[in-house]
Amino acid sequence: MTEETIFSRILKGEIPCDEVYNDSVCVAFRDIQPQAPVHILLIPRKPMRSLQDAEPEDKELLGHLLLISSKIAQQQGLDNWRTVINTGAEAGQTVFHLHLHIIGGRELKWPPG
Ligand code: AMP
């Protein structure tokens, strides 16, 4: 059985979100604790715990997510942004449903923490 997460509950409409994009494959909404003026999360409708669980059959899905993340960033008026996927608790992953962070609207330092 697929594990329930905050994001699976958002997909089911059980928890509200500030949605900015959706299609048959994915949904994007504003992060509840934004780390920058623009901080959006893009999640696949398909449940997947993390990038570690991606299979070769997910190639098209992963490509779609990257292309849509760029479209969303540009729709938000960004020319510079960062796309982040935290994989695993020690890398900062707190919600175990694959998600891309789209972060921008301020100068971003490198390396990340
Ligand atoms: P990560 O730490 O990479 O797993 O990212 C999870 C993100 O989900 C964090 O940036 C949280 O602020 C965000 N988050 C948690 N709950 C919600 C929610 N209900 N709506 C929007 N964003 C959320």
Short mmCIF file of N, CA, C and O and ligand atoms in Angstrom, two decimals:
data_model
loop_
_atom_site.label_atom_id
_atom_site.label_comp_id
_atom_site.label_asym_id
_atom_site.label_seq_id
_atom_site.Cartn_x
_atom_site.Cartn_y
_atom_site.Cartn_z
N MET A 1 0.85 -1.20 0.00
CA MET A 1 0.00 0.00 0.00
C MET A 1 0.88 1.25 0.00
O MET A 1 1.94 1.27 0.62
N THR A 2 0.43 2.30 -0.70
CA THR A 2 1.22 3.52 -0.76
C THR A 2 1.08 4.29 0.55
O THR A 2 -0.01 4.45 1.09
N GLU A 3 2.21 4.75 1.01
CA GLU A 3 2.28 5.51 2.27
C GLU A 3 1.58 6.87 2.11
O GLU A 3 1.77 7.54 1.10
N GLU A 4 0.80 7.26 3.09
CA GLU A 4 0.13 8.57 3.03
C GLU A 4 1.11 9.65 3.49
O GLU A 4 1.85 9.47 4.45
N THR A 5 1.13 10.76 2.76
CA THR A 5 1.96 11.90 3.14
C THR A 5 1.10 13.16 3.04
O THR A 5 -0.01 13.12 2.49
N ILE A 6 1.67 14.26 3.51
CA ILE A 6 0.96 15.55 3.36
C ILE A 6 0.66 15.79 1.88
O ILE A 6 -0.43 16.26 1.53
N PHE A 7 1.62 15.42 1.02
CA PHE A 7 1.41 15.71 -0.40
C PHE A 7 0.37 14.77 -1.03
O PHE A 7 -0.40 15.21 -1.90
N SER A 8 0.32 13.51 -0.59
CA SER A 8 -0.73 12.64 -1.15
C SER A 8 -2.10 13.16 -0.69
O SER A 8 -3.08 13.07 -1.42
N ARG A 9 -2.15 13.74 0.49
CA ARG A 9 -3.43 14.29 0.98
C ARG A 9 -3.79 15.57 0.22
O ARG A 9 -4.97 15.84 -0.05
N ILE A 10 -2.79 16.36 -0.16
CA ILE A 10 -3.05 17.54 -1.01
C ILE A 10 -3.59 17.07 -2.36
O ILE A 10 -4.58 17.62 -2.87
N LEU A 11 -2.99 16.01 -2.92
CA LEU A 11 -3.46 15.50 -4.22
C LEU A 11 -4.91 15.03 -4.14
O LEU A 11 -5.66 15.17 -5.10
N LYS A 12 -5.28 14.47 -2.99
CA LYS A 12 -6.67 13.97 -2.84
C LYS A 12 -7.65 15.11 -2.50
O LYS A 12 -8.85 14.88 -2.37
N GLY A 13 -7.12 16.31 -2.27
CA GLY A 13 -7.98 17.44 -1.93
C GLY A 13 -8.36 17.48 -0.46
O GLY A 13 -9.26 18.23 -0.07
N GLU A 14 -7.68 16.68 0.35
CA GLU A 14 -8.00 16.64 1.79
C GLU A 14 -7.36 17.79 2.55
O GLU A 14 -7.81 18.16 3.63
N ILE A 15 -6.26 18.33 1.98
CA ILE A 15 -5.56 19.47 2.60
C ILE A 15 -5.48 20.55 1.53
O ILE A 15 -5.13 20.24 0.37
N PRO A 16 -5.81 21.80 1.88
CA PRO A 16 -5.76 22.85 0.85
C PRO A 16 -4.32 23.23 0.49
O PRO A 16 -3.40 23.00 1.28
N CYS A 17 -4.16 23.78 -0.70
CA CYS A 17 -2.84 24.29 -1.09
C CYS A 17 -3.05 25.50 -1.99
O CYS A 17 -4.13 25.70 -2.52
N ASP A 18 -1.99 26.29 -2.10
CA ASP A 18 -2.02 27.47 -2.97
C ASP A 18 -1.46 27.04 -4.33
O ASP A 18 -0.27 27.19 -4.61
N GLU A 19 -2.36 26.48 -5.14
CA GLU A 19 -1.94 25.85 -6.40
C GLU A 19 -1.56 26.88 -7.45
O GLU A 19 -2.24 27.89 -7.60
N VAL A 20 -0.47 26.60 -8.17
CA VAL A 20 -0.07 27.50 -9.25
C VAL A 20 -0.11 26.80 -10.62
O VAL A 20 -0.06 27.47 -11.66
N TYR A 21 -0.18 25.47 -10.63
CA TYR A 21 -0.17 24.73 -11.90
C TYR A 21 -0.70 23.33 -11.65
O TYR A 21 -0.44 22.75 -10.58
N ASN A 22 -1.40 22.76 -12.62
CA ASN A 22 -1.66 21.32 -12.58
C ASN A 22 -1.92 20.81 -13.98
O ASN A 22 -2.37 21.53 -14.86
N ASP A 23 -1.56 19.55 -14.17
CA ASP A 23 -1.92 18.85 -15.41
C ASP A 23 -2.17 17.40 -15.03
O ASP A 23 -2.26 17.07 -13.84
N SER A 24 -2.28 16.53 -16.03
CA SER A 24 -2.65 15.15 -15.73
C SER A 24 -1.53 14.39 -15.00
O SER A 24 -1.77 13.33 -14.42
N VAL A 25 -0.33 14.94 -15.01
CA VAL A 25 0.84 14.25 -14.46
C VAL A 25 1.32 14.83 -13.13
O VAL A 25 1.85 14.12 -12.29
N CYS A 26 1.13 16.14 -12.94
CA CYS A 26 1.75 16.79 -11.78
C CYS A 26 0.94 17.99 -11.30
O CYS A 26 0.06 18.49 -12.00
N VAL A 27 1.28 18.41 -10.08
CA VAL A 27 0.63 19.58 -9.46
C VAL A 27 1.72 20.43 -8.82
O VAL A 27 2.68 19.88 -8.24
N ALA A 28 1.58 21.75 -8.90
CA ALA A 28 2.54 22.66 -8.25
C ALA A 28 1.78 23.60 -7.34
O ALA A 28 0.68 24.07 -7.68
N PHE A 29 2.36 23.87 -6.19
CA PHE A 29 1.74 24.78 -5.21
C PHE A 29 2.82 25.47 -4.42
O PHE A 29 3.98 25.01 -4.37
N ARG A 30 2.45 26.58 -3.77
CA ARG A 30 3.43 27.36 -3.01
C ARG A 30 3.79 26.64 -1.71
O ARG A 30 2.91 26.08 -1.04
N ASP A 31 5.10 26.68 -1.39
CA ASP A 31 5.58 26.08 -0.15
C ASP A 31 5.00 26.87 1.03
O ASP A 31 4.94 28.09 1.02
N ILE A 32 4.57 26.14 2.05
CA ILE A 32 3.93 26.75 3.22
C ILE A 32 4.94 27.54 4.07
O ILE A 32 4.56 28.45 4.81
N GLN A 33 6.22 27.20 3.92
CA GLN A 33 7.29 27.91 4.65
C GLN A 33 8.33 28.37 3.64
O GLN A 33 9.42 27.80 3.53
N PRO A 34 7.99 29.41 2.86
CA PRO A 34 8.86 29.80 1.74
C PRO A 34 10.25 30.26 2.21
O PRO A 34 10.37 31.00 3.18
N GLN A 35 11.25 29.80 1.49
CA GLN A 35 12.64 30.16 1.80
C GLN A 35 13.15 31.28 0.88
O GLN A 35 14.31 31.67 0.96
N ALA A 36 12.26 31.78 0.03
CA ALA A 36 12.61 32.84 -0.93
C ALA A 36 11.29 33.45 -1.40
O ALA A 36 10.22 32.85 -1.19
N PRO A 37 11.35 34.63 -2.05
CA PRO A 37 10.09 35.24 -2.52
C PRO A 37 9.26 34.29 -3.39
O PRO A 37 8.02 34.33 -3.33
N VAL A 38 9.93 33.49 -4.22
CA VAL A 38 9.21 32.44 -4.95
C VAL A 38 9.72 31.09 -4.43
O VAL A 38 10.93 30.82 -4.48
N HIS A 39 8.82 30.29 -3.92
CA HIS A 39 9.19 28.94 -3.46
C HIS A 39 7.99 28.03 -3.73
O HIS A 39 6.99 28.06 -3.00
N ILE A 40 8.13 27.26 -4.78
CA ILE A 40 7.02 26.42 -5.26
C ILE A 40 7.47 24.97 -5.23
O ILE A 40 8.65 24.66 -5.47
N LEU A 41 6.55 24.10 -4.92
CA LEU A 41 6.81 22.65 -4.93
C LEU A 41 6.06 22.04 -6.10
O LEU A 41 4.88 22.37 -6.32
N LEU A 42 6.74 21.19 -6.83
CA LEU A 42 6.12 20.49 -7.98
C LEU A 42 6.17 19.00 -7.68
O LEU A 42 7.26 18.46 -7.43
N ILE A 43 5.00 18.37 -7.68
CA ILE A 43 4.95 16.94 -7.30
C ILE A 43 4.25 16.13 -8.39
O ILE A 43 3.31 16.62 -9.03
N PRO A 44 4.72 14.90 -8.60
CA PRO A 44 3.99 14.03 -9.53
C PRO A 44 2.73 13.49 -8.87
O PRO A 44 2.69 13.30 -7.64
N ARG A 45 1.72 13.23 -9.67
CA ARG A 45 0.52 12.57 -9.11
C ARG A 45 0.86 11.14 -8.74
O ARG A 45 0.30 10.59 -7.79
N LYS A 46 1.78 10.54 -9.50
CA LYS A 46 2.20 9.17 -9.19
C LYS A 46 2.95 9.16 -7.85
O LYS A 46 3.90 9.94 -7.67
N PRO A 47 2.55 8.30 -6.92
CA PRO A 47 3.27 8.27 -5.65
C PRO A 47 4.66 7.66 -5.83
O PRO A 47 4.80 6.59 -6.41
N MET A 48 5.67 8.39 -5.36
CA MET A 48 7.05 7.92 -5.43
C MET A 48 7.76 8.54 -4.23
O MET A 48 7.69 9.76 -4.06
N ARG A 49 8.35 7.72 -3.38
CA ARG A 49 8.89 8.25 -2.11
C ARG A 49 9.98 9.30 -2.34
O ARG A 49 10.06 10.28 -1.63
N SER A 50 10.84 9.03 -3.29
CA SER A 50 11.96 9.95 -3.54
C SER A 50 12.55 9.61 -4.90
O SER A 50 12.16 8.62 -5.54
N LEU A 51 13.54 10.39 -5.31
CA LEU A 51 14.21 10.12 -6.58
C LEU A 51 14.88 8.75 -6.55
O LEU A 51 15.04 8.11 -7.60
N GLN A 52 15.22 8.30 -5.36
CA GLN A 52 15.86 6.98 -5.22
C GLN A 52 14.95 5.86 -5.71
O GLN A 52 15.43 4.79 -6.09
N ASP A 53 13.65 6.09 -5.68
CA ASP A 53 12.70 5.05 -6.09
C ASP A 53 12.34 5.12 -7.58
O ASP A 53 11.52 4.33 -8.05
N ALA A 54 12.91 6.10 -8.27
CA ALA A 54 12.57 6.24 -9.70
C ALA A 54 13.13 5.06 -10.49
O ALA A 54 14.22 4.56 -10.22
N GLU A 55 12.36 4.61 -11.46
CA GLU A 55 12.73 3.47 -12.30
C GLU A 55 12.89 3.97 -13.74
O GLU A 55 12.40 5.04 -14.09
N PRO A 56 13.53 3.16 -14.60
CA PRO A 56 13.66 3.56 -16.00
C PRO A 56 12.31 3.94 -16.63
O PRO A 56 12.24 4.85 -17.45
N GLU A 57 11.24 3.27 -16.20
CA GLU A 57 9.91 3.59 -16.77
C GLU A 57 9.44 5.00 -16.40
O GLU A 57 8.46 5.50 -16.96
N ASP A 58 10.12 5.64 -15.44
CA ASP A 58 9.73 6.99 -15.01
C ASP A 58 10.46 8.09 -15.79
O ASP A 58 10.33 9.27 -15.46
N LYS A 59 11.22 7.69 -16.80
CA LYS A 59 12.03 8.65 -17.54
C LYS A 59 11.19 9.81 -18.09
O LYS A 59 11.53 10.98 -17.94
N GLU A 60 10.06 9.46 -18.69
CA GLU A 60 9.21 10.51 -19.28
C GLU A 60 8.62 11.42 -18.19
O GLU A 60 8.56 12.64 -18.34
N LEU A 61 8.21 10.81 -17.10
CA LEU A 61 7.65 11.58 -15.97
C LEU A 61 8.70 12.56 -15.44
O LEU A 61 8.41 13.75 -15.23
N LEU A 62 9.91 12.08 -15.23
CA LEU A 62 10.96 12.95 -14.67
C LEU A 62 11.30 14.07 -15.65
O LEU A 62 11.50 15.22 -15.23
N GLY A 63 11.34 13.77 -16.93
CA GLY A 63 11.59 14.80 -17.93
C GLY A 63 10.48 15.84 -17.94
O GLY A 63 10.73 17.04 -18.03
N HIS A 64 9.26 15.36 -17.81
CA HIS A 64 8.10 16.26 -17.77
C HIS A 64 8.22 17.21 -16.58
O HIS A 64 8.02 18.42 -16.71
N LEU A 65 8.56 16.66 -15.42
CA LEU A 65 8.67 17.50 -14.22
C LEU A 65 9.73 18.59 -14.41
O LEU A 65 9.49 19.75 -14.04
N LEU A 66 10.85 18.25 -15.00
CA LEU A 66 11.90 19.26 -15.21
C LEU A 66 11.42 20.35 -16.16
O LEU A 66 11.63 21.54 -15.92
N LEU A 67 10.79 19.93 -17.26
CA LEU A 67 10.32 20.92 -18.24
C LEU A 67 9.25 21.82 -17.62
O LEU A 67 9.25 23.04 -17.82
N ILE A 68 8.34 21.22 -16.85
CA ILE A 68 7.27 22.02 -16.23
C ILE A 68 7.84 22.93 -15.15
O ILE A 68 7.39 24.07 -14.99
N SER A 69 8.87 22.48 -14.44
CA SER A 69 9.47 23.34 -13.42
C SER A 69 10.03 24.61 -14.08
O SER A 69 9.91 25.71 -13.53
N SER A 70 10.61 24.46 -15.23
CA SER A 70 11.15 25.63 -15.95
C SER A 70 10.01 26.54 -16.41
O SER A 70 10.08 27.77 -16.28
N LYS A 71 8.95 25.94 -16.90
CA LYS A 71 7.79 26.73 -17.35
C LYS A 71 7.20 27.52 -16.18
O LYS A 71 6.90 28.71 -16.30
N ILE A 72 7.07 26.87 -15.04
CA ILE A 72 6.50 27.54 -13.87
C ILE A 72 7.42 28.68 -13.41
O ILE A 72 6.94 29.79 -13.13
N ALA A 73 8.72 28.41 -13.34
CA ALA A 73 9.66 29.46 -12.91
C ALA A 73 9.52 30.69 -13.80
O ALA A 73 9.45 31.82 -13.31
N GLN A 74 9.45 30.46 -15.11
CA GLN A 74 9.34 31.59 -16.03
C GLN A 74 7.99 32.28 -15.90
O GLN A 74 7.90 33.51 -15.99
N GLN A 75 6.93 31.49 -15.67
CA GLN A 75 5.61 32.10 -15.45
C GLN A 75 5.61 32.99 -14.21
O GLN A 75 4.85 33.94 -14.11
N GLN A 76 6.47 32.65 -13.25
CA GLN A 76 6.58 33.45 -12.02
C GLN A 76 7.47 34.68 -12.23
O GLN A 76 7.75 35.40 -11.28
N GLY A 77 7.98 34.84 -13.44
CA GLY A 77 8.80 36.01 -13.76
C GLY A 77 10.27 35.83 -13.44
O GLY A 77 11.02 36.80 -13.41
N LEU A 78 10.69 34.59 -13.20
CA LEU A 78 12.09 34.35 -12.83
C LEU A 78 12.97 34.15 -14.07
O LEU A 78 12.56 33.47 -15.01
N ASP A 79 14.18 34.73 -14.01
CA ASP A 79 15.21 34.44 -15.01
C ASP A 79 16.32 33.61 -14.37
O ASP A 79 17.13 33.00 -15.06
N ASN A 80 16.38 33.67 -13.05
CA ASN A 80 17.37 32.94 -12.27
C ASN A 80 16.63 32.20 -11.19
O ASN A 80 15.82 32.81 -10.46
N TRP A 81 16.87 30.92 -11.08
CA TRP A 81 16.21 30.17 -10.02
C TRP A 81 16.98 28.89 -9.76
O TRP A 81 17.90 28.55 -10.50
N ARG A 82 16.59 28.21 -8.69
CA ARG A 82 17.23 26.93 -8.36
C ARG A 82 16.15 25.86 -8.27
O ARG A 82 15.09 26.09 -7.68
N THR A 83 16.46 24.70 -8.86
CA THR A 83 15.57 23.54 -8.78
C THR A 83 16.26 22.53 -7.87
O THR A 83 17.40 22.15 -8.13
N VAL A 84 15.58 22.14 -6.80
CA VAL A 84 16.19 21.29 -5.78
C VAL A 84 15.33 20.05 -5.56
O VAL A 84 14.10 20.16 -5.47
N ILE A 85 16.00 18.91 -5.47
CA ILE A 85 15.31 17.67 -5.06
C ILE A 85 16.10 17.10 -3.88
O ILE A 85 17.22 16.61 -4.06
N ASN A 86 15.56 17.20 -2.69
CA ASN A 86 16.20 16.59 -1.52
C ASN A 86 15.84 15.10 -1.51
O ASN A 86 14.67 14.74 -1.61
N THR A 87 16.86 14.28 -1.39
CA THR A 87 16.65 12.82 -1.42
C THR A 87 17.21 12.21 -0.14
O THR A 87 18.43 12.17 0.05
N GLY A 88 16.31 11.80 0.76
CA GLY A 88 16.73 11.20 2.02
C GLY A 88 16.77 12.22 3.15
O GLY A 88 17.02 13.41 2.93
N ALA A 89 16.50 11.73 4.36
CA ALA A 89 16.38 12.61 5.53
C ALA A 89 17.64 13.43 5.77
O ALA A 89 17.57 14.62 6.08
N GLU A 90 18.81 12.82 5.58
CA GLU A 90 20.05 13.56 5.86
C GLU A 90 20.33 14.63 4.81
O GLU A 90 21.16 15.51 5.03
N ALA A 91 19.66 14.53 3.69
CA ALA A 91 19.78 15.57 2.66
C ALA A 91 18.68 16.61 2.81
O ALA A 91 18.55 17.51 1.98
N GLY A 92 17.86 16.48 3.86
CA GLY A 92 16.84 17.49 4.12
C GLY A 92 15.44 17.10 3.71
O GLY A 92 14.52 17.91 3.81
N GLN A 93 15.26 15.87 3.20
CA GLN A 93 13.90 15.48 2.79
C GLN A 93 13.04 15.23 4.02
O GLN A 93 13.41 14.45 4.91
N THR A 94 11.91 15.90 4.09
CA THR A 94 10.99 15.75 5.22
C THR A 94 9.65 15.15 4.79
O THR A 94 8.93 14.60 5.62
N VAL A 95 9.31 15.30 3.51
CA VAL A 95 8.06 14.73 3.00
C VAL A 95 8.43 13.68 1.96
O VAL A 95 9.11 13.99 0.96
N PHE A 96 8.00 12.44 2.20
CA PHE A 96 8.45 11.33 1.37
C PHE A 96 7.47 11.03 0.23
O PHE A 96 6.93 9.94 0.10
N HIS A 97 7.27 12.07 -0.56
CA HIS A 97 6.59 12.02 -1.87
C HIS A 97 7.47 12.91 -2.74
O HIS A 97 7.64 14.10 -2.41
N LEU A 98 8.02 12.34 -3.79
CA LEU A 98 8.97 13.10 -4.63
C LEU A 98 8.46 14.52 -4.90
O LEU A 98 7.29 14.71 -5.24
N HIS A 99 9.34 15.49 -4.75
CA HIS A 99 8.97 16.88 -5.08
C HIS A 99 10.20 17.67 -5.51
O HIS A 99 11.30 17.45 -5.02
N LEU A 100 9.96 18.59 -6.43
CA LEU A 100 10.98 19.53 -6.86
C LEU A 100 10.68 20.86 -6.21
O LEU A 100 9.53 21.33 -6.25
N HIS A 101 11.68 21.46 -5.60
CA HIS A 101 11.55 22.84 -5.11
C HIS A 101 11.97 23.76 -6.26
O HIS A 101 13.01 23.55 -6.88
N ILE A 102 11.18 24.80 -6.50
CA ILE A 102 11.54 25.85 -7.45
C ILE A 102 11.71 27.11 -6.60
O ILE A 102 10.74 27.59 -6.00
N ILE A 103 12.94 27.59 -6.50
CA ILE A 103 13.26 28.64 -5.54
C ILE A 103 13.90 29.81 -6.28
O ILE A 103 14.86 29.62 -7.04
N GLY A 104 13.39 31.02 -6.05
CA GLY A 104 13.97 32.19 -6.71
C GLY A 104 13.41 33.48 -6.18
O GLY A 104 12.63 33.49 -5.22
N GLY A 105 13.84 34.57 -6.82
CA GLY A 105 13.35 35.88 -6.40
C GLY A 105 14.30 36.58 -5.45
O GLY A 105 14.03 37.68 -4.98
N ARG A 106 15.42 35.94 -5.16
CA ARG A 106 16.50 36.57 -4.39
C ARG A 106 17.80 35.91 -4.83
O ARG A 106 17.79 34.84 -5.46
N GLU A 107 18.95 36.53 -4.44
CA GLU A 107 20.23 35.92 -4.77
C GLU A 107 20.40 34.63 -3.96
O GLU A 107 20.10 34.62 -2.76
N LEU A 108 20.84 33.58 -4.61
CA LEU A 108 21.00 32.29 -3.94
C LEU A 108 22.49 31.97 -3.82
O LEU A 108 23.22 32.06 -4.81
N LYS A 109 22.91 31.61 -2.64
CA LYS A 109 24.32 31.32 -2.39
C LYS A 109 24.67 29.88 -2.77
O LYS A 109 23.80 29.01 -2.79
N TRP A 110 25.93 29.65 -3.01
CA TRP A 110 26.43 28.31 -3.28
C TRP A 110 27.75 28.13 -2.55
O TRP A 110 28.52 29.08 -2.53
N PRO A 111 28.06 27.00 -1.89
CA PRO A 111 27.25 25.80 -1.83
C PRO A 111 26.08 25.93 -0.87
O PRO A 111 26.11 26.76 0.04
N PRO A 112 25.05 25.10 -1.06
CA PRO A 112 23.92 25.09 -0.12
C PRO A 112 24.36 24.48 1.20
O PRO A 112 25.39 23.82 1.27
N GLY A 113 23.57 24.67 2.22
CA GLY A 113 23.93 24.21 3.57
C GLY A 113 23.94 22.71 3.71
O GLY A 113 23.38 22.01 2.92
P1 AMP B 1 11.63 18.64 1.83
O1 AMP B 1 12.21 19.15 3.12
O2 AMP B 1 12.57 18.71 0.65
O3 AMP B 1 11.00 17.28 2.00
O4 AMP B 1 10.48 19.66 1.45
C1 AMP B 1 9.20 19.58 2.01
C2 AMP B 1 8.60 20.96 1.89
O5 AMP B 1 7.22 20.85 2.05
C3 AMP B 1 9.12 21.96 2.93
O6 AMP B 1 9.72 23.05 2.29
C4 AMP B 1 7.83 22.36 3.67
O7 AMP B 1 7.81 23.73 4.02
C5 AMP B 1 6.77 22.03 2.64
N1 AMP B 1 5.44 21.75 3.16
C6 AMP B 1 5.10 20.95 4.19
N2 AMP B 1 3.77 20.91 4.34
C7 AMP B 1 3.24 21.69 3.38
C8 AMP B 1 1.92 22.07 3.00
N3 AMP B 1 0.84 21.62 3.67
N4 AMP B 1 1.76 22.91 1.97
C9 AMP B 1 2.83 23.37 1.29
N5 AMP B 1 4.11 23.06 1.59
C10 AMP B 1 4.32 22.24 2.61
#
